[in-house]
Amino acid sequence: MKKLTYLTLSLFSIFSFAQEVSKERVKTVLSTLASDEMKGREIGTQENENAANYIAKLFKENNLEYCTGKSYLVPFDYNGKTVYNVCGIKKGKSDQYLGFSGHFDHIGTSDKSGDNIYNGADDDASGITTLVGIADYFKNKKPEFSMVFMAFNGEEKGMLGSRAISTDKNLDHIYNKMTALFNFEMVATESQWGKNALYMTGDGFSDLDELFNQNAVNELKINADPYAKQQLFYRSDNVSFVKKKIIAHSFSTVDMTKASHYHHENDDINVVDFDNMTQIINNLAKTLDKLSPKNFAPKYNDQVKF
């Protein structure tokens, strides 16, 4: 009888906590994308394509459906060469979508001797790892919202990938039902508010942050944009979807007054606070698990420029 009870408790524990994303998983995904072997993931390189294929493999592990065609890889043209965004769908209880995105490209290598690889651990392997972590969390769950996960290419060259995929008519069936897009951009470090906190670019343009914070678990907090004058809202991949009048903001932890690693070769895994990242990913996912079309329908105000 004791054995049976122990087995029951063990099974209960597995099913209760299976969705938690482990720090080891976060480390594995981020370290793979930011490895020296990826050589900075510059668009148009073999390493960039390798990164796209790796993300597609992660999407397959999470049993995501294709967004369009017969592959997670969504092609577009870059200087006469075919390059790829990566896109996968998780069907929920509703046909309304939440989007989760980040860019996987970075700026390649430099000509200097020594460490000449722009690993882009924070920018933006951390964002990709965050959206993969959310997909991990919901692998065996059916969320209220359907979900679309998009890894953009070519952000560093002018948001090329997000522009291409946002105008892809084959995805209009998703965009026409998209309630909001969460774009993750540099979330590897502790924010100026401490751990378990992010900020939202363009927070004055919609009520997404207020609605999210009302449902936030474990004291997770989305803070106001501390760099409003820099207009980061219009300078990241979310803007491709703003132009479609979809609620789309970027979420970050980076303190730009201290970010000496930004676009430098030292943006490697040494800058990453894996404990904080793992906590944020799990608390984001647990909060998203509480959201539904009934309690989460953010709106733009008249301040945003389309």
Tab-separated table of N, CA and C in Angstrom, residues 41-45 48 75-84 105-106 153-161 164:
chain	number	residue	atom	x	y	z
A	41	ARG	N	25.740	34.286	-36.108
A	41	ARG	CA	24.435	34.096	-36.743
A	41	ARG	C	24.056	35.207	-37.730
A	42	GLU	N	25.004	35.732	-38.458
A	42	GLU	CA	24.700	36.819	-39.388
A	42	GLU	C	23.851	36.307	-40.548
A	43	ILE	N	22.822	37.065	-40.890
A	43	ILE	CA	21.931	36.674	-41.974
A	43	ILE	C	22.718	36.425	-43.259
A	44	GLY	N	22.333	35.378	-43.971
A	44	GLY	CA	22.996	35.023	-45.220
A	44	GLY	C	24.123	34.034	-45.072
A	45	THR	N	24.509	33.706	-43.831
A	45	THR	CA	25.590	32.743	-43.591
A	45	THR	C	25.028	31.357	-43.320
A	48	ASN	N	23.806	31.100	-39.752
A	48	ASN	CA	22.473	31.656	-39.567
A	48	ASN	C	21.412	30.622	-39.922
A	75	PRO	N	10.499	31.014	-45.890
A	75	PRO	CA	11.563	31.665	-46.657
A	75	PRO	C	11.243	33.101	-47.054
A	76	PHE	N	12.298	33.889	-47.197
A	76	PHE	CA	12.195	35.193	-47.844
A	76	PHE	C	13.537	35.495	-48.502
A	77	ASP	N	13.561	36.496	-49.323
A	77	ASP	CA	14.758	36.810	-50.104
A	77	ASP	C	15.631	37.839	-49.399
A	78	TYR	N	16.939	37.574	-49.367
A	78	TYR	CA	17.908	38.521	-48.839
A	78	TYR	C	19.064	38.628	-49.827
A	79	ASN	N	19.117	39.723	-50.536
A	79	ASN	CA	20.175	39.952	-51.535
A	79	ASN	C	20.300	38.800	-52.528
A	80	GLY	N	19.142	38.316	-52.982
A	80	GLY	CA	19.141	37.243	-53.961
A	80	GLY	C	19.332	35.852	-53.389
A	81	LYS	N	19.407	35.750	-52.077
A	81	LYS	CA	19.592	34.455	-51.413
A	81	LYS	C	18.365	34.140	-50.563
A	82	THR	N	17.985	32.863	-50.518
A	82	THR	CA	16.855	32.459	-49.682
A	82	THR	C	17.304	32.300	-48.240
A	83	VAL	N	16.657	33.028	-47.359
A	83	VAL	CA	16.914	32.920	-45.921
A	83	VAL	C	15.572	32.642	-45.242
A	84	TYR	N	15.595	32.419	-43.927
A	84	TYR	CA	14.392	31.904	-43.276
A	84	TYR	C	14.060	32.602	-41.962
A	105	ASP	N	19.001	36.293	-35.495
A	105	ASP	CA	20.242	36.713	-36.161
A	105	ASP	C	21.034	37.647	-35.256
A	106	HIS	N	22.340	37.740	-35.518
A	106	HIS	CA	23.161	38.751	-34.860
A	106	HIS	C	24.142	39.302	-35.900
A	153	ASN	N	14.428	36.641	-38.563
A	153	ASN	CA	15.781	36.779	-39.101
A	153	ASN	C	15.987	38.233	-39.524
A	154	GLY	N	17.231	38.653	-39.667
A	154	GLY	CA	17.543	39.927	-40.295
A	154	GLY	C	17.154	41.175	-39.525
A	155	GLU	N	16.944	41.060	-38.210
A	155	GLU	CA	16.619	42.261	-37.431
A	155	GLU	C	17.766	43.256	-37.473
A	156	GLU	N	18.976	42.726	-37.395
A	156	GLU	CA	20.159	43.594	-37.324
A	156	GLU	C	20.409	44.352	-38.632
A	157	LYS	N	19.806	43.914	-39.711
A	157	LYS	CA	19.954	44.588	-41.006
A	157	LYS	C	18.767	45.494	-41.336
A	158	GLY	N	17.922	45.720	-40.347
A	158	GLY	CA	16.772	46.598	-40.582
A	158	GLY	C	15.437	45.906	-40.463
A	159	MET	N	15.342	44.945	-39.529
A	159	MET	CA	14.073	44.252	-39.248
A	159	MET	C	13.503	43.574	-40.494
A	160	LEU	N	14.390	42.988	-41.287
A	160	LEU	CA	13.998	42.420	-42.582
A	160	LEU	C	13.049	41.238	-42.434
A	161	GLY	N	13.358	40.341	-41.494
A	161	GLY	CA	12.548	39.141	-41.346
A	161	GLY	C	11.148	39.422	-40.852
A	164	ALA	N	9.134	40.867	-43.622
A	164	ALA	CA	8.743	39.867	-44.623
A	164	ALA	C	7.590	39.003	-44.125
